Amino acid sequence: MRLVTFLYNGRQAVGIADEVLSQVSPLPTEFAPDMLSLIANYDQLKSGLAGAAGAPLPIASVELLAPIPRPSRNVFCVGKNYHEHAKEFAGSGFDSSAKEIVPEAPVIFTKPSSTVIGPGASIPNYLDPTDSTDYEGELTVIIGRGGRGIKKQDALAHVFGYTIINDVTARTLQHKHRQWFIGKGIDGFCPMGPAILTADEMPDPTKMRLTTSVNGERRQDASVADLIFDIPTLIETLSAGITLEAGDVIATGTPAGVGLGFKPPRFLKKGDVVTIEVSGIGKLENPVG
Ligand code: MG
């Protein structure tokens, strides 16, 4: 099932989208007032979802929002989690973190929930005074059943579904401030969507493939199987001491092909369009500026 959040006639609703995201069937507000509530109550609701959904609307008649427009806490993110990207970052001159190229343990940081914007919304690169705004296409996990001390072998049972984020980054700020929060925490620097693909439709997430294009030119193309630290390892690592909650968002890291990997770097400029596609989920497309 593909779940979306959208605006229709000025009201926000959650709905079930078809496979090609051409139509959305709204869920009644009393059934699912928002995506976070649907995720928290999914075990009780899921058998009745399809029956509760209203008549389908053309997607073109609604405004898609991020599936979780305002996560209840920061978006968890993973740095340097694909080998080729770890190399391009280490060689770029923008890496002020530890000097080993491939990390010994997952590198975790967060983006404030206020960074999240929806599909089609503009990435505000004018808020980056250093004019070094870069894209990072990432497969993203949405936690369903929370918990602490989740073991690798149980981890996928805690996944509600998968979406896409663009971990937009002001590279010069990322480098200057050492910690990545300022360079990655700018308002609007976390496009998310277009849908959440529920985990029952993707029992093996390593089968997914991620591609990113800028103005139609392919920049990133990788299999999720190439993650250095796989999804169960990330969930085990994060939940060791932090209780994960329903609706938590974990971006799994970006593959090679970001703008800083080019010589000279190819940063985003006003008018560019970034399109990230993950098989099964759909396309997250955002203009810049
Ligand atoms: Mg990233």
Tab-separated table of C-alpha atoms and ligand atoms in Angstrom:
chain	number	residue	atom	x	y	z
A	1	MET	CA	0.000	0.000	0.000
A	2	ARG	CA	1.184	3.527	-0.823
A	3	LEU	CA	0.104	6.061	1.762
A	4	VAL	CA	0.172	9.793	1.144
A	5	THR	CA	-0.695	13.019	2.941
A	6	PHE	CA	-2.334	15.689	0.833
A	7	LEU	CA	-4.295	18.928	0.785
A	8	TYR	CA	-7.680	18.967	-0.915
A	9	ASN	CA	-10.067	21.927	-0.754
A	10	GLY	CA	-7.857	23.433	1.934
A	11	ARG	CA	-8.050	20.387	4.216
A	12	GLN	CA	-5.251	17.979	5.036
A	13	ALA	CA	-5.982	14.269	4.696
A	14	VAL	CA	-4.274	10.905	4.518
A	15	GLY	CA	-5.047	8.575	1.654
A	16	ILE	CA	-4.169	5.425	-0.219
A	17	ALA	CA	-2.522	6.047	-3.589
A	18	ASP	CA	-2.440	3.620	-6.503
A	19	GLU	CA	0.801	2.094	-7.756
A	20	VAL	CA	1.601	4.824	-10.279
A	21	LEU	CA	0.450	7.643	-8.000
A	22	SER	CA	-2.266	8.816	-10.396
A	23	GLN	CA	-5.125	8.590	-7.901
A	24	VAL	CA	-5.613	8.855	-4.161
A	25	SER	CA	-8.487	7.479	-2.067
A	26	PRO	CA	-8.897	9.628	1.049
A	27	LEU	CA	-9.280	8.052	4.485
A	28	PRO	CA	-11.930	9.564	6.760
A	29	THR	CA	-10.498	11.966	9.341
A	30	GLU	CA	-11.986	10.052	12.259
A	31	PHE	CA	-10.203	6.952	10.942
A	32	ALA	CA	-6.820	8.562	10.274
A	33	PRO	CA	-6.580	12.224	11.325
A	34	ASP	CA	-2.953	12.299	10.200
A	35	MET	CA	-0.160	9.950	9.163
A	36	LEU	CA	1.476	9.779	12.609
A	37	SER	CA	-1.786	8.632	14.167
A	38	LEU	CA	-2.327	6.103	11.381
A	39	ILE	CA	1.176	4.685	11.915
A	40	ALA	CA	0.706	4.492	15.702
A	41	ASN	CA	-2.610	2.622	15.337
A	42	TYR	CA	-1.839	0.674	12.174
A	43	ASP	CA	-2.076	-2.832	13.637
A	44	GLN	CA	-5.716	-2.236	14.626
A	45	LEU	CA	-6.616	-0.229	11.500
A	46	LYS	CA	-4.920	-2.024	8.631
A	47	SER	CA	-7.589	-4.653	7.897
A	48	GLY	CA	-10.228	-1.910	7.536
A	49	LEU	CA	-8.182	0.616	5.570
A	50	ALA	CA	-9.186	-0.260	2.033
A	51	GLY	CA	-12.871	-0.462	3.008
A	52	ALA	CA	-12.792	2.908	4.767
A	53	ALA	CA	-11.199	4.777	1.864
A	54	GLY	CA	-13.393	7.160	-0.123
A	55	ALA	CA	-13.801	7.488	-3.895
A	56	PRO	CA	-10.465	8.066	-5.645
A	57	LEU	CA	-9.415	11.599	-6.597
A	58	PRO	CA	-6.969	12.344	-9.408
A	59	ILE	CA	-3.569	13.133	-7.855
A	60	ALA	CA	-3.440	16.177	-10.125
A	61	SER	CA	-6.420	17.634	-8.231
A	62	VAL	CA	-4.697	17.534	-4.826
A	63	GLU	CA	-1.476	18.970	-3.387
A	64	LEU	CA	0.782	16.214	-2.110
A	65	LEU	CA	2.542	17.037	1.142
A	66	ALA	CA	5.375	15.144	2.787
A	67	PRO	CA	3.862	11.831	4.000
A	68	ILE	CA	4.781	12.973	7.542
A	69	PRO	CA	4.661	16.770	7.174
A	70	ARG	CA	6.085	17.396	10.668
A	71	PRO	CA	7.776	14.376	12.271
A	72	SER	CA	7.359	14.383	16.056
A	73	ARG	CA	11.110	14.659	16.481
A	74	ASN	CA	14.254	15.159	14.433
A	75	VAL	CA	14.883	13.082	11.336
A	76	PHE	CA	17.625	10.538	12.111
A	77	CYS	CA	20.263	10.410	9.367
A	78	VAL	CA	23.304	8.311	8.550
A	79	GLY	CA	26.490	9.736	7.055
A	80	LYS	CA	28.976	7.958	4.803
A	81	ASN	CA	26.949	4.758	4.422
A	82	TYR	CA	27.885	3.776	0.840
A	83	HIS	CA	31.537	2.935	0.036
A	84	GLU	CA	31.827	5.019	-3.150
A	85	HIS	CA	30.167	8.031	-1.520
A	86	ALA	CA	32.428	7.752	1.548
A	87	LYS	CA	35.392	7.956	-0.855
A	88	GLU	CA	34.065	10.914	-2.849
A	89	PHE	CA	33.294	12.798	0.398
A	90	ALA	CA	36.746	12.086	1.878
A	91	GLY	CA	38.386	13.326	-1.328
A	92	SER	CA	36.253	16.453	-1.690
A	93	GLY	CA	37.860	18.690	0.931
A	94	PHE	CA	34.453	19.245	2.598
A	95	ASP	CA	34.785	16.427	5.160
A	96	SER	CA	35.657	17.736	8.621
A	97	SER	CA	34.673	14.497	10.403
A	98	ALA	CA	36.905	11.567	11.361
A	99	LYS	CA	39.565	10.822	8.811
A	100	GLU	CA	38.921	7.147	8.192
A	101	ILE	CA	37.199	6.773	4.825
A	102	VAL	CA	34.850	3.932	5.752
A	103	PRO	CA	33.453	4.438	9.265
A	104	GLU	CA	33.877	1.695	11.874
A	105	ALA	CA	30.371	2.318	13.213
A	106	PRO	CA	27.361	4.151	11.774
A	107	VAL	CA	27.787	7.939	11.697
A	108	ILE	CA	24.480	9.315	13.004
A	109	PHE	CA	23.243	12.911	12.959
A	110	THR	CA	19.827	14.532	12.779
A	111	LYS	CA	17.935	17.193	10.873
A	112	PRO	CA	15.278	19.240	12.687
A	113	SER	CA	11.709	18.252	11.822
A	114	SER	CA	11.218	21.820	10.526
A	115	THR	CA	13.414	20.951	7.519
A	116	VAL	CA	10.690	18.742	6.014
A	117	ILE	CA	8.908	19.912	2.859
A	118	GLY	CA	6.725	17.997	0.404
A	119	PRO	CA	7.075	16.840	-3.184
A	120	GLY	CA	7.055	19.759	-5.596
A	121	ALA	CA	7.944	22.332	-2.932
A	122	SER	CA	10.931	24.565	-3.677
A	123	ILE	CA	14.259	23.880	-1.991
A	124	PRO	CA	15.204	27.297	-0.515
A	125	ASN	CA	18.860	27.402	-1.544
A	126	TYR	CA	18.745	31.195	-1.013
A	127	LEU	CA	18.956	30.374	2.745
A	128	ASP	CA	22.472	28.989	2.144
A	129	PRO	CA	24.724	32.065	2.228
A	130	THR	CA	27.665	29.984	1.010
A	131	ASP	CA	26.016	29.009	-2.287
A	132	SER	CA	27.096	25.386	-1.899
A	133	THR	CA	23.723	23.614	-1.724
A	134	ASP	CA	23.938	19.933	-2.634
A	135	TYR	CA	21.464	17.044	-3.007
A	136	GLU	CA	21.600	13.594	-1.380
A	137	GLY	CA	18.976	11.058	-2.461
A	138	GLU	CA	18.237	8.594	0.344
A	139	LEU	CA	16.023	5.604	0.993
A	140	THR	CA	14.276	6.334	4.266
A	141	VAL	CA	12.791	4.025	6.893
A	142	ILE	CA	9.631	4.876	8.834
A	143	ILE	CA	9.417	3.107	12.193
A	144	GLY	CA	6.107	1.396	13.020
A	145	ARG	CA	6.458	-0.431	16.315
A	146	GLY	CA	8.886	1.424	18.549
A	147	GLY	CA	11.175	0.041	21.192
A	148	ARG	CA	14.593	0.059	22.772
A	149	GLY	CA	17.192	-2.653	22.442
A	150	ILE	CA	15.837	-3.908	19.105
A	151	LYS	CA	18.057	-6.700	17.772
A	152	LYS	CA	19.076	-6.965	14.124
A	153	GLN	CA	17.101	-10.137	13.567
A	154	ASP	CA	13.886	-8.453	14.778
A	155	ALA	CA	14.509	-5.034	13.244
A	156	LEU	CA	12.479	-5.298	10.035
A	157	ALA	CA	9.374	-6.180	12.087
A	158	HIS	CA	9.628	-2.657	13.532
A	159	VAL	CA	9.557	-0.984	10.106
A	160	PHE	CA	6.253	0.559	9.053
A	161	GLY	CA	7.379	1.414	5.559
A	162	TYR	CA	9.756	3.252	3.272
A	163	THR	CA	9.877	6.682	1.697
A	164	ILE	CA	12.479	8.961	0.076
A	165	ILE	CA	14.204	12.043	1.416
A	166	ASN	CA	16.616	14.488	-0.119
A	167	ASP	CA	19.203	15.242	2.601
A	168	VAL	CA	19.908	18.700	1.177
A	169	THR	CA	23.169	20.102	2.530
A	170	ALA	CA	24.971	23.447	2.520
A	171	ARG	CA	28.454	21.963	2.031
A	172	THR	CA	30.505	24.957	3.150
A	173	LEU	CA	28.479	25.210	6.389
A	174	GLN	CA	28.752	21.443	6.919
A	175	HIS	CA	32.518	21.807	6.735
A	176	LYS	CA	32.864	25.085	8.649
A	177	HIS	CA	30.836	24.054	11.713
A	178	ARG	CA	32.341	20.537	12.016
A	179	GLN	CA	29.079	19.116	13.333
A	180	TRP	CA	26.719	18.728	10.374
A	181	PHE	CA	23.587	20.121	12.015
A	182	ILE	CA	23.770	23.706	10.738
A	183	GLY	CA	24.648	22.759	7.162
A	184	LYS	CA	21.888	20.152	7.002
A	185	GLY	CA	19.295	21.761	9.286
A	186	ILE	CA	18.242	24.748	7.165
A	187	ASP	CA	14.486	25.256	6.743
A	188	GLY	CA	13.191	23.283	3.771
A	189	PHE	CA	16.348	21.174	3.416
A	190	CYS	CA	14.509	17.848	3.788
A	191	PRO	CA	12.118	17.165	0.906
A	192	MET	CA	10.214	13.946	1.700
A	193	GLY	CA	7.837	11.738	-0.256
A	194	PRO	CA	5.967	11.216	-2.423
A	195	ALA	CA	4.477	8.243	-0.523
A	196	ILE	CA	5.196	5.687	2.169
A	197	LEU	CA	5.371	2.183	0.745
A	198	THR	CA	4.239	-0.129	3.546
A	199	ALA	CA	6.777	-2.745	4.583
A	200	ASP	CA	4.478	-5.689	3.752
A	201	GLU	CA	5.005	-4.814	0.068
A	202	MET	CA	8.803	-4.727	0.420
A	203	PRO	CA	9.861	-7.669	2.604
A	204	ASP	CA	13.471	-7.346	1.411
A	205	PRO	CA	14.482	-3.658	1.240
A	206	THR	CA	17.871	-4.532	-0.283
A	207	LYS	CA	15.957	-5.180	-3.524
A	208	MET	CA	15.286	-1.458	-3.946
A	209	ARG	CA	17.291	0.774	-6.249
A	210	LEU	CA	17.766	4.519	-5.868
A	211	THR	CA	18.456	6.999	-8.646
A	212	THR	CA	18.849	10.778	-8.547
A	213	SER	CA	18.733	13.119	-11.515
A	214	VAL	CA	19.342	16.850	-11.758
A	215	ASN	CA	17.551	18.476	-14.710
A	216	GLY	CA	17.147	14.978	-16.167
A	217	GLU	CA	20.876	14.113	-15.942
A	218	ARG	CA	21.451	10.936	-13.938
A	219	ARG	CA	23.784	11.607	-10.994
A	220	GLN	CA	23.191	8.776	-8.507
A	221	ASP	CA	22.300	5.134	-9.203
A	222	ALA	CA	22.766	2.518	-6.499
A	223	SER	CA	21.269	-0.582	-4.980
A	224	VAL	CA	20.172	-0.453	-1.347
A	225	ALA	CA	22.109	-3.732	-1.033
A	226	ASP	CA	25.287	-1.596	-1.199
A	227	LEU	CA	24.691	0.103	2.183
A	228	ILE	CA	27.761	-0.274	4.438
A	229	PHE	CA	25.502	-0.570	7.516
A	230	ASP	CA	22.224	-2.215	6.509
A	231	ILE	CA	18.799	-1.255	7.819
A	232	PRO	CA	18.711	-3.867	10.637
A	233	THR	CA	22.149	-2.667	11.831
A	234	LEU	CA	21.000	0.963	11.813
A	235	ILE	CA	17.884	0.129	13.855
A	236	GLU	CA	19.895	-1.968	16.326
A	237	THR	CA	22.483	0.810	16.691
A	238	LEU	CA	19.987	3.653	17.166
A	239	SER	CA	17.673	1.760	19.489
A	240	ALA	CA	20.456	0.475	21.748
A	241	GLY	CA	19.971	3.430	24.061
A	242	ILE	CA	17.309	5.581	22.386
A	243	THR	CA	13.716	4.361	22.466
A	244	LEU	CA	12.474	4.468	18.884
A	245	GLU	CA	8.890	5.639	18.461
A	246	ALA	CA	6.165	5.028	15.890
A	247	GLY	CA	6.656	7.538	13.089
A	248	ASP	CA	10.384	8.030	13.605
A	249	VAL	CA	12.188	8.709	10.337
A	250	ILE	CA	15.616	7.205	9.553
A	251	ALA	CA	17.337	8.299	6.343
A	252	THR	CA	19.833	5.571	5.479
A	253	GLY	CA	22.545	7.577	3.697
A	254	THR	CA	23.320	8.642	0.160
A	255	PRO	CA	25.277	6.848	-2.582
A	256	ALA	CA	28.024	8.319	-4.753
A	257	GLY	CA	27.245	11.022	-7.273
A	258	VAL	CA	26.471	14.072	-5.140
A	259	GLY	CA	27.516	17.488	-6.434
A	260	LEU	CA	30.643	17.715	-4.266
A	261	GLY	CA	32.024	14.590	-5.901
A	262	PHE	CA	32.582	16.437	-9.186
A	263	LYS	CA	35.686	18.504	-9.878
A	264	PRO	CA	34.802	21.313	-9.690
A	265	PRO	CA	31.718	20.625	-7.511
A	266	ARG	CA	28.346	20.963	-9.210
A	267	PHE	CA	26.120	22.585	-6.609
A	268	LEU	CA	22.431	23.296	-7.068
A	269	LYS	CA	21.288	26.610	-8.461
A	270	LYS	CA	17.959	28.333	-8.784
A	271	GLY	CA	15.811	26.710	-11.429
A	272	ASP	CA	17.348	23.230	-11.142
A	273	VAL	CA	15.015	20.291	-10.599
A	274	VAL	CA	16.102	17.323	-8.443
A	275	THR	CA	14.328	14.003	-8.995
A	276	ILE	CA	14.948	11.032	-6.717
A	277	GLU	CA	13.314	7.722	-7.565
A	278	VAL	CA	13.205	4.508	-5.560
A	279	SER	CA	11.695	1.424	-7.119
A	280	GLY	CA	8.276	0.765	-5.602
A	281	ILE	CA	7.958	4.097	-3.813
A	282	GLY	CA	7.825	6.631	-6.639
A	283	LYS	CA	9.568	9.865	-7.581
A	284	LEU	CA	10.363	12.760	-5.260
A	285	GLU	CA	10.801	15.845	-7.412
A	286	ASN	CA	11.633	19.345	-6.156
A	287	PRO	CA	12.648	22.556	-7.904
A	288	VAL	CA	15.424	24.690	-6.437
A	289	GLY	CA	15.078	28.347	-5.451
B	1	MG	MG	22.831	12.222	3.824
